Amino acid sequence: MTHFSGFSLLKNALSGHKNWPEQWPDKQPKGEYDVIIVGAGGHGLGAAYYLAKEHGITNVAVIEKGWLGGGNTGRNTTIIRSNYLYDESAKLYDHALDLWENLSTELNYNVMYSKRGVMMLAHNVHDVQSFQRHIHANRLNGVDNQWLTPKQAKEFCPPLNISPDARYPVMGAALQKRAGTARHDAVAWGYARAAAKRGVDIIQNCPVIAIRRGADGSVEGVDTAKGFIKAKKVAVSAAGHTSVVMDSAGVRMPLESYPLQALVSEPIKPVFPCVVMSNTVHAYISQSDKGELVIGSGTDQYTSYSQRGGLPLIEHTVAAICEVFPIFNRMRMLRKWGGIVDVTPDRSAILGKTPVKGLYVNCGWGTGGFKATPGAAHTLAWTVAKDEPHPINAPFTLERFTTGRLIDEAAAAAVAH
Amino acid sequence: MLLIHCPYCDDTLPELEFAYAGEAHIARPADPSKLSDEEWRDFLFIRTNVKGVHAERWRHIHGCGRFFNALRDTVSDRFLTTYKAGEARPDVQTLEAAE
Ligand SMILES: Cc1cc2nc3c(=O)[nH]c(=O)nc-3n(C[C@H](O)[C@H](O)[C@H](O)COP(=O)(O)OP(=O)(O)OC[C@H]3O[C@@H](n4cnc5c(N)ncnc54)[C@H](O)[C@@H]3O)c2cc1C
Ligand SMILES: [Zn+2]
């Protein structure tokens, strides 16, 4: 595998970029691994990378039913932030943010992490109070987050309509300056390449059909489209399909899977300097480096695995965008798509051990797990390697739904992304 | 957009008239104080989240306002049938045979 550098770029430029070697081999499964990870999204690939790099466990396979990064990792609107309300969440997302800062160097792959700032709009008195509460809680946790008046919000994001008679009046905003976006595909590719370099097998087009358990109940391996593969440790990181995979091991999950949609516009010159989220009207927008406006909506109301979602939601989102940013009224949209997101009752992730020996799970990231990718992957690898919780993921257990010790970001209204 | 048949209005109408209301046939425990923590977890939080035929509640909020149940395939989003609250879950095989 070539190391990317100014020199290698120049060298390959001279030969017309025709001699770049493949970035990772497409592997066929071996008979047995120390660890199998189900799902080659950013979370699963990242966990494989940290298992190899930080714990010396390299006999690892990441098994993917489609192509790597083809799940929510490659379908999301790439908003990265850490200003969640509860201490547990703040620690987890801020841990991820710390890792994002150096990820490109660490992976020798440009993930285009851009700290352009994420601004969340307050449209009513409830929003104002709730955001200010978040800001205070965040500051106590050392998490960057600040309050902007409508005028300051407009200075930060000139296309914003702050006229007081707007349909969705802007009463202020919460700004996390350290937040931003990253290139979603590059995150999957970067982790895949760095993991493969350390000996991890990435096996694509190979659905895991069932998790097999032995007589004593512990994990024995997985049945796949390419046959049975042995492993004493299996980590499920299958996002919207987690319930289905866990069901095969006899573990029922507190999850529901919903479609979440996004769309992009035709590319235009840079007009939009930051990310703006409006949880109240469910409209999320930024501009990609290619120039497209990237727009996200809320989930559809019904559970589904159709990876599609309904048009009424897109209509609602686009209407909201046009109200808040009237300059985009006449933009044309190029394409829309959906992903299936796994939602927990308290809107916090589940990350850790399960009642089954050798079975680990990382799921429930719902509409907002891209931002957590490095943090989730890093602490999942720790838990799998040591068979114990990492101090940061320890509160995010499956048991909390039995004990009632929820991490209720749902009630905290820090919804989505 | 989904087209949904309200069994009370006996009319097939656009999704926008309806609100989804979660998995159907989850009965509130008859004697709540007798439940263990695990049983509460199952009642409150565990859902089948099935990839296939799902029994679910809908409410005709912009019409008659009533709750009813539906069988929908969560892979194709196609409705197999809708039925009144209180009725038993129809058998999928019989439904398909009738088509
Ligand atoms: C439209 C949309 C917008 C979003 N916007 C944001 C955002 O702005 N910010 C943010 O932080 N988050 C956002 N999210 C959420 C975010 O995308 C996810 O939380 C995150 O990417 C999950 O990563 P993952 O690696 O766990 O899942 P995925 O990337 O979905 O990976 C799971 C993988 O498991 C595979 N798999 C499933 N079943 C099996 C099986 N049986 N066998 C083998 N493989 C299997 C799937 O094919 C998939 O590739 C958004 C999601 C969507 C859909
Ligand atoms: Zn009706």
XYZ file of C-alpha atoms and ligand atoms in Angstrom:
570
model
C 0.000 0.000 0.000
C 1.500 3.350 -0.969
C 1.909 6.006 1.640
C 0.173 9.154 0.438
C 2.450 12.189 0.403
C 3.218 15.229 -1.705
C 5.957 13.161 -3.279
C 3.761 10.150 -4.169
C 1.159 12.535 -5.573
C 3.745 14.210 -7.777
C 5.202 10.896 -8.897
C 1.804 9.564 -9.901
C 0.871 12.829 -11.561
C 3.849 12.370 -13.871
C 2.458 9.019 -15.028
C -1.031 10.429 -15.480
C -2.401 8.852 -12.255
C -2.568 5.500 -14.038
C -0.317 3.546 -11.690
C -1.966 3.933 -8.280
C -2.163 0.478 -6.663
C -5.425 -0.808 -5.144
C -6.111 0.686 -1.726
C -7.224 -2.509 -0.017
C -7.627 -6.084 -1.236
C -11.093 -7.593 -1.675
C -10.765 -10.677 0.554
C -12.457 -14.055 0.705
C -13.137 -15.305 4.237
C -10.744 -17.580 6.122
C -12.189 -20.379 8.267
C -11.623 -18.615 11.576
C -10.921 -15.188 13.029
C -10.274 -13.856 16.517
C -12.900 -11.185 15.969
C -15.642 -10.776 13.371
C -17.294 -7.414 12.904
C -20.682 -7.428 11.177
C -21.107 -4.328 9.012
C -18.467 -2.350 7.113
C -19.704 1.125 7.895
C -17.419 3.723 9.426
C -18.087 2.314 12.896
C -17.248 -1.312 12.029
C -14.216 -0.496 9.888
C -12.972 1.943 12.524
C -13.331 -0.664 15.257
C -11.283 -3.111 13.161
C -8.607 -0.473 12.687
C -8.353 0.321 16.424
C -8.387 -3.400 17.315
C -5.329 -3.856 15.123
C -3.587 -0.638 15.989
C -4.225 -0.247 19.702
C -4.788 -3.802 20.875
C -2.587 -5.822 18.539
C -5.548 -7.961 17.393
C -5.083 -8.305 13.647
C -6.836 -11.597 12.875
C -10.046 -9.688 12.268
C -12.696 -9.774 9.543
C -15.204 -7.057 8.748
C -18.122 -8.688 6.938
C -20.413 -6.552 4.816
C -23.587 -7.542 2.990
C -23.171 -4.889 0.287
C -20.191 -2.687 -0.408
C -18.192 -0.975 2.311
C -19.514 2.427 3.292
C -22.751 1.755 1.370
C -24.940 1.997 4.470
C -25.630 5.140 6.452
C -21.963 6.065 6.409
C -22.237 6.850 2.704
C -25.739 8.327 2.944
C -25.545 10.876 5.713
C -25.321 14.672 5.670
C -21.984 14.561 7.537
C -22.778 16.950 10.372
C -20.258 16.642 13.195
C -20.838 18.262 16.592
C -20.628 17.372 20.271
C -22.939 19.808 22.078
C -25.270 17.193 23.565
C -26.911 17.812 26.926
C -25.999 14.939 29.204
C -22.550 14.359 30.691
C -22.382 10.833 29.254
C -23.121 12.032 25.714
C -20.852 15.069 25.960
C -17.932 12.802 26.901
C -18.591 10.346 24.096
C -19.116 12.889 21.316
C -16.277 15.109 22.511
C -14.000 12.068 22.527
C -15.002 11.553 18.896
C -14.336 15.224 18.119
C -10.840 14.940 19.598
C -10.177 11.987 17.286
C -11.655 13.790 14.257
C -9.094 16.565 14.724
C -6.161 14.328 13.781
C -7.915 11.619 11.795
C -6.522 12.550 8.370
C -2.940 12.398 9.659
C -3.584 9.273 11.693
C -5.047 7.397 8.693
C -2.817 9.029 6.075
C -6.072 9.692 4.238
C -7.766 13.054 3.832
C -11.180 12.784 5.492
C -11.701 16.518 4.843
C -12.764 17.306 8.384
C -13.772 20.937 8.203
C -14.424 22.935 11.388
C -16.770 25.369 9.738
C -19.095 25.676 12.720
C -22.559 24.233 13.288
C -25.311 26.700 14.109
C -28.628 25.480 15.557
C -31.522 27.874 15.080
C -33.998 28.773 17.822
C -37.432 29.577 16.403
C -39.533 29.854 19.575
C -39.248 30.517 23.294
C -38.911 26.826 24.086
C -35.960 26.521 21.676
C -34.286 29.562 23.246
C -34.590 28.163 26.753
C -33.557 24.667 25.791
C -30.525 25.827 23.757
C -29.362 28.110 26.542
C -29.644 25.219 28.958
C -27.531 23.147 26.558
C -24.956 25.924 26.321
C -24.611 26.148 30.102
C -24.404 22.370 30.508
C -21.864 22.161 27.689
C -19.668 24.865 29.180
C -19.621 23.044 32.518
C -18.434 19.984 30.599
C -15.753 21.944 28.745
C -17.644 21.525 25.460
C -17.571 24.541 23.167
C -21.021 26.080 22.501
C -22.117 29.708 22.436
C -25.253 31.807 22.091
C -25.750 34.134 19.114
C -28.328 36.884 18.726
C -30.250 36.862 15.418
C -27.951 39.602 14.114
C -24.828 37.646 15.049
C -26.348 34.543 13.487
C -26.820 36.415 10.219
C -23.252 37.695 10.336
C -22.077 34.121 10.718
C -24.365 32.853 7.946
C -25.358 35.652 5.539
C -28.047 33.730 3.560
C -30.143 33.413 6.737
C -33.482 35.252 6.822
C -33.816 36.916 10.244
C -36.745 39.175 9.422
C -39.106 39.188 12.435
C -42.157 38.434 10.290
C -40.639 35.318 8.760
C -42.708 32.159 8.988
C -40.004 30.602 11.178
C -38.570 33.644 12.994
C -34.970 33.279 14.160
C -34.846 34.168 17.852
C -31.198 33.294 18.258
C -28.863 30.378 17.677
C -26.431 28.078 19.421
C -23.064 27.893 17.694
C -20.432 25.227 18.159
C -17.378 26.562 16.352
C -15.368 23.359 16.636
C -18.137 21.440 14.895
C -18.429 20.981 11.130
C -18.410 18.310 8.448
C -16.184 15.594 6.948
C -16.198 13.603 3.721
C -18.298 10.543 4.611
C -16.915 8.131 1.983
C -13.366 9.089 2.867
C -13.988 8.067 6.468
C -15.004 4.555 5.398
C -12.208 4.320 2.826
C -9.570 5.727 5.162
C -10.388 3.282 7.948
C -10.683 0.391 5.475
C -7.290 1.121 3.981
C -5.579 1.610 7.340
C -7.192 -1.542 8.782
C -6.326 -3.648 5.719
C -2.755 -2.431 5.951
C -2.583 -3.918 9.449
C -3.912 -7.292 8.292
C -7.692 -6.947 8.681
C -9.782 -8.797 6.050
C -12.611 -6.793 4.546
C -15.185 -9.134 3.030
C -17.854 -7.493 0.899
C -21.030 -8.823 -0.749
C -21.373 -11.339 2.054
C -24.518 -11.012 4.219
C -24.308 -12.436 7.710
C -27.361 -14.701 7.893
C -27.155 -15.688 11.541
C -24.953 -15.587 14.578
C -24.257 -19.112 15.796
C -24.118 -19.920 19.509
C -22.680 -23.027 21.154
C -24.182 -25.367 23.747
C -23.029 -23.102 26.599
C -24.673 -20.120 24.895
C -21.471 -18.342 23.904
C -20.725 -17.162 20.373
C -19.194 -19.678 17.947
C -19.188 -17.720 14.727
C -21.426 -16.496 11.950
C -23.295 -18.155 9.118
C -22.819 -16.102 5.983
C -23.603 -16.252 2.289
C -20.038 -17.575 1.919
C -20.442 -20.274 4.568
C -19.800 -20.603 8.287
C -16.948 -18.551 9.733
C -15.666 -19.295 13.223
C -14.975 -16.633 15.826
C -15.241 -16.466 19.605
C -15.970 -12.753 19.459
C -18.520 -11.104 17.198
C -19.306 -7.395 17.222
C -22.497 -6.293 15.493
C -22.328 -2.807 13.977
C -25.128 -3.082 11.446
C -27.036 0.197 12.001
C -30.628 -0.136 10.669
C -30.346 -3.925 10.442
C -29.124 -4.515 13.991
C -32.464 -5.897 15.242
C -32.468 -8.482 12.465
C -28.885 -9.624 13.106
C -29.256 -9.667 16.904
C -32.528 -11.585 16.624
C -30.581 -14.431 15.037
C -28.530 -14.663 18.246
C -31.708 -14.663 20.320
C -31.249 -11.117 21.626
C -34.225 -8.806 21.222
C -33.330 -5.140 20.910
C -34.962 -1.880 22.038
C -34.681 -0.511 18.509
C -36.911 0.653 15.700
C -35.681 1.254 12.162
C -36.873 4.318 10.270
C -36.067 5.803 6.868
C -34.112 9.053 6.978
C -33.762 11.042 3.785
C -31.405 13.609 2.335
C -31.030 15.440 -0.965
C -28.523 17.571 -2.834
C -28.892 20.491 -5.201
C -27.086 21.302 -8.396
C -23.573 22.558 -7.593
C -23.089 26.305 -7.199
C -20.271 28.644 -6.165
C -19.537 28.853 -2.430
C -22.387 30.730 -0.721
C -22.892 28.819 2.481
C -20.045 29.093 4.997
C -21.234 26.815 7.801
C -23.744 24.146 8.770
C -27.205 25.225 9.890
C -29.598 22.942 11.732
C -33.168 23.679 12.561
C -34.508 20.906 14.750
C -37.882 22.566 15.083
C -38.681 22.556 11.391
C -36.414 19.565 10.623
C -34.151 21.136 8.051
C -30.404 20.695 7.976
C -28.159 22.318 5.411
C -24.548 22.810 4.412
C -22.631 23.148 1.165
C -20.261 20.428 0.038
C -16.844 21.185 -1.393
C -18.254 20.178 -4.779
C -20.722 23.055 -4.400
C -23.949 21.103 -3.858
C -26.273 22.156 -1.072
C -26.590 19.108 1.162
C -29.996 19.013 2.814
C -31.216 16.608 5.444
C -34.717 16.006 6.763
C -36.341 14.266 9.709
C -37.247 10.567 9.769
C -40.396 9.262 8.160
C -43.081 8.515 10.717
C -43.282 4.755 10.083
C -40.677 2.012 10.571
C -39.254 0.593 7.368
C -36.344 -1.203 5.752
C -37.154 0.137 2.296
C -34.177 2.553 2.221
C -36.427 5.006 0.413
C -38.816 7.157 2.466
C -41.732 9.251 1.331
C -41.934 12.430 -0.724
C -44.090 14.440 1.738
C -41.094 14.673 4.046
C -38.825 16.019 1.323
C -41.472 18.559 0.417
C -41.723 19.679 4.037
C -37.952 20.003 4.391
C -37.473 21.903 1.168
C -40.341 24.240 2.075
C -38.663 24.959 5.398
C -35.292 25.586 3.712
C -36.914 28.068 1.318
C -38.511 29.913 4.243
C -35.314 30.167 6.260
C -33.054 30.820 3.248
C -35.160 32.569 0.597
C -32.134 32.872 -1.731
C -32.407 29.129 -2.397
C -35.964 29.417 -3.700
C -35.059 28.706 -7.282
C -32.370 26.088 -6.760
C -32.843 22.782 -8.533
C -32.412 19.558 -6.631
C -30.384 16.793 -8.264
C -31.123 13.643 -6.307
C -32.527 12.313 -3.061
C -31.969 9.078 -1.179
C -32.738 7.379 2.101
C -30.942 5.350 4.731
C -32.370 3.158 7.482
C -31.561 4.450 10.935
C -31.883 2.451 14.158
C -33.544 4.500 16.870
C -33.530 3.741 20.614
C -36.257 4.893 23.019
C -33.941 7.463 24.672
C -32.193 8.447 21.412
C -28.798 7.430 22.772
C -26.597 4.690 21.363
C -26.097 1.185 22.725
C -22.419 0.309 22.791
C -20.945 -2.583 24.696
C -21.390 -6.135 25.899
C -24.578 -8.163 25.598
C -26.043 -10.976 27.724
C -24.386 -13.402 25.259
C -20.743 -14.275 25.913
C -18.541 -13.089 23.057
C -21.257 -10.948 21.474
C -20.875 -7.158 21.394
C -23.130 -4.539 19.895
C -22.758 -0.993 18.619
C -26.056 0.460 17.460
C -28.853 2.896 18.139
C -26.979 5.825 16.622
C -30.166 6.709 14.821
C -30.070 9.941 12.893
C -26.778 11.138 14.317
C -23.976 8.602 14.486
C -21.646 9.786 11.760
C -20.168 12.381 14.095
C -19.467 9.641 16.631
C -17.655 7.345 14.179
C -14.093 7.589 15.552
C -15.225 7.661 19.192
C -17.632 4.747 18.859
C -15.096 2.698 16.895
C -12.291 3.458 19.324
C -14.221 2.505 22.469
C -15.903 -0.499 20.802
C -12.460 -1.894 19.952
C -11.444 -1.485 23.603
C -14.540 -3.311 24.832
C -14.095 -6.176 22.369
C -10.374 -6.521 23.107
C -10.666 -6.421 26.904
C -14.181 -7.813 27.266
C -15.049 -4.864 29.492
C -16.588 -1.424 29.061
C -14.429 1.583 28.238
C -14.977 4.383 30.800
C -16.590 6.484 28.049
C -18.980 3.853 26.651
C -19.786 2.314 30.046
C -23.102 4.194 30.514
C -24.343 3.210 27.028
C -25.321 -0.320 28.004
C -28.170 -2.477 26.847
C -29.076 -3.018 30.530
C -30.110 0.589 30.955
C -33.482 -0.309 29.468
C -33.970 -2.768 32.332
C -32.584 -0.623 35.142
C -34.218 2.549 33.854
C -30.907 4.447 33.872
C -31.626 6.069 30.494
C -29.528 8.750 28.798
C -32.495 10.726 27.693
C -31.275 12.899 24.854
C -34.769 12.428 23.390
C -36.325 14.408 26.208
C -33.391 16.837 26.097
C -34.563 17.640 22.560
C -31.097 17.578 21.085
C -32.725 15.690 18.232
C -31.046 14.502 15.100
C -27.607 14.872 13.598
C -46.666 8.709 -0.693
C -48.434 5.871 1.083
C -52.127 5.390 0.425
C -53.869 4.122 3.532
C -57.314 2.605 3.919
C -59.205 3.780 7.016
C -61.466 0.877 8.022
C -63.871 3.272 9.760
C -64.267 5.812 6.930
C -63.920 2.965 4.424
C -61.842 5.207 2.198
C -58.287 5.041 0.858
C -56.526 8.325 1.531
C -53.030 9.877 1.389
C -50.571 9.265 4.216
C -50.700 12.947 5.186
C -54.115 12.391 6.787
C -52.703 9.763 9.131
C -50.330 9.530 12.070
C -48.269 6.432 12.710
C -48.659 5.178 16.270
C -46.174 2.340 16.725
C -46.350 -1.437 16.910
C -49.825 -2.916 17.420
C -51.115 -5.576 19.832
C -48.877 -4.575 22.743
C -51.249 -4.947 25.658
C -50.770 -2.947 28.815
C -50.001 -5.344 31.694
C -53.134 -6.351 33.579
C -51.400 -6.201 36.946
C -48.518 -3.682 36.616
C -47.245 -4.077 40.185
C -46.547 -7.774 39.550
C -44.109 -7.104 36.677
C -40.368 -7.703 36.989
C -37.881 -5.160 35.593
C -37.334 -7.429 32.588
C -41.048 -7.582 31.883
C -41.292 -3.784 32.097
C -38.370 -3.496 29.685
C -40.097 -5.792 27.225
C -43.378 -3.914 27.485
C -41.918 -0.407 27.284
C -38.891 -0.694 25.048
C -38.490 -3.959 23.146
C -40.096 -3.980 19.693
C -40.122 -6.671 17.035
C -38.847 -4.150 14.448
C -39.479 -6.855 11.922
C -38.090 -6.867 8.400
C -41.260 -8.191 6.784
C -44.926 -8.060 7.781
C -45.428 -5.637 10.655
C -48.631 -5.129 12.670
C -48.896 -1.449 13.512
C -51.259 1.243 14.720
C -52.302 4.248 12.681
C -54.607 7.108 13.552
C -56.781 8.940 11.050
C -55.970 12.318 12.637
C -57.258 14.511 9.829
C -60.383 12.420 9.343
C -62.446 10.438 11.810
C -59.705 10.672 14.447
C -59.816 6.962 15.269
C -57.027 4.463 15.858
C -56.921 1.349 13.705
C -54.393 -1.373 12.894
C -52.571 -2.333 9.731
C -50.367 -5.081 8.369
C -47.595 -3.568 6.270
C -44.536 -5.100 4.660
C -41.589 -3.054 5.950
C -39.444 -4.014 2.962
C -41.789 -2.790 0.223
C -43.917 -0.486 2.454
C -46.988 -2.133 0.856
C -50.106 -2.365 3.061
C -51.516 -5.888 3.185
C -54.649 -4.847 5.038
C -56.034 -2.504 7.675
C -58.499 -3.523 10.380
C -60.409 -2.030 13.277
C -58.899 -1.683 16.743
C -59.820 -4.633 18.923
C -59.944 -7.106 16.022
C -57.437 -9.948 15.993
C -54.397 -9.757 13.736
C -55.396 -11.231 10.365
C -53.503 -14.259 9.132
C -51.044 -13.319 6.386
C -51.479 -16.597 4.474
C -55.252 -16.213 4.249
C -54.802 -12.631 3.070
C -52.414 -13.609 0.324
C -54.590 -16.503 -0.758
C -57.549 -14.115 -1.047
C -55.668 -11.808 -3.419
C -29.973 10.636 5.362
C -29.137 10.507 6.600
C -28.539 11.648 7.140
C -27.751 11.558 8.285
N -27.120 12.675 8.724
C -26.245 12.601 9.750
C -25.485 13.745 10.124
O -25.578 14.816 9.524
N -24.628 13.626 11.176
C -24.479 12.454 11.848
O -23.712 12.412 12.799
N -25.170 11.338 11.489
C -26.047 11.387 10.459
N -26.755 10.265 10.075
C -26.603 9.016 10.834
C -25.319 8.301 10.443
O -25.271 8.136 9.053
C -25.225 6.932 11.093
O -25.528 7.006 12.475
C -23.809 6.353 10.971
O -23.303 6.537 9.678
C -23.846 4.904 11.328
O -22.619 4.307 10.974
P -22.461 2.767 11.006
O -21.086 2.457 10.553
O -22.893 2.281 12.342
O -23.601 2.261 10.012
P -23.610 1.936 8.434
O -22.715 2.815 7.676
O -25.034 1.880 8.035
O -22.967 0.503 8.431
C -23.677 -0.670 8.778
C -23.344 -1.694 7.733
O -23.841 -2.959 8.136
C -24.184 -3.660 6.967
N -25.051 -4.786 7.320
C -26.328 -4.754 7.777
N -26.803 -6.000 7.955
C -25.791 -6.842 7.634
C -25.664 -8.274 7.604
N -26.665 -9.077 7.973
N -24.492 -8.797 7.202
C -23.457 -8.004 6.832
N -23.519 -6.652 6.829
C -24.666 -6.087 7.229
C -24.873 -2.607 6.105
O -24.902 -2.978 4.750
C -23.999 -1.381 6.383
O -22.995 -1.183 5.412
C -27.572 10.312 8.932
C -28.172 9.171 8.394
C -28.936 9.250 7.237
C -29.548 8.010 6.669
Zn -61.184 7.444 9.291
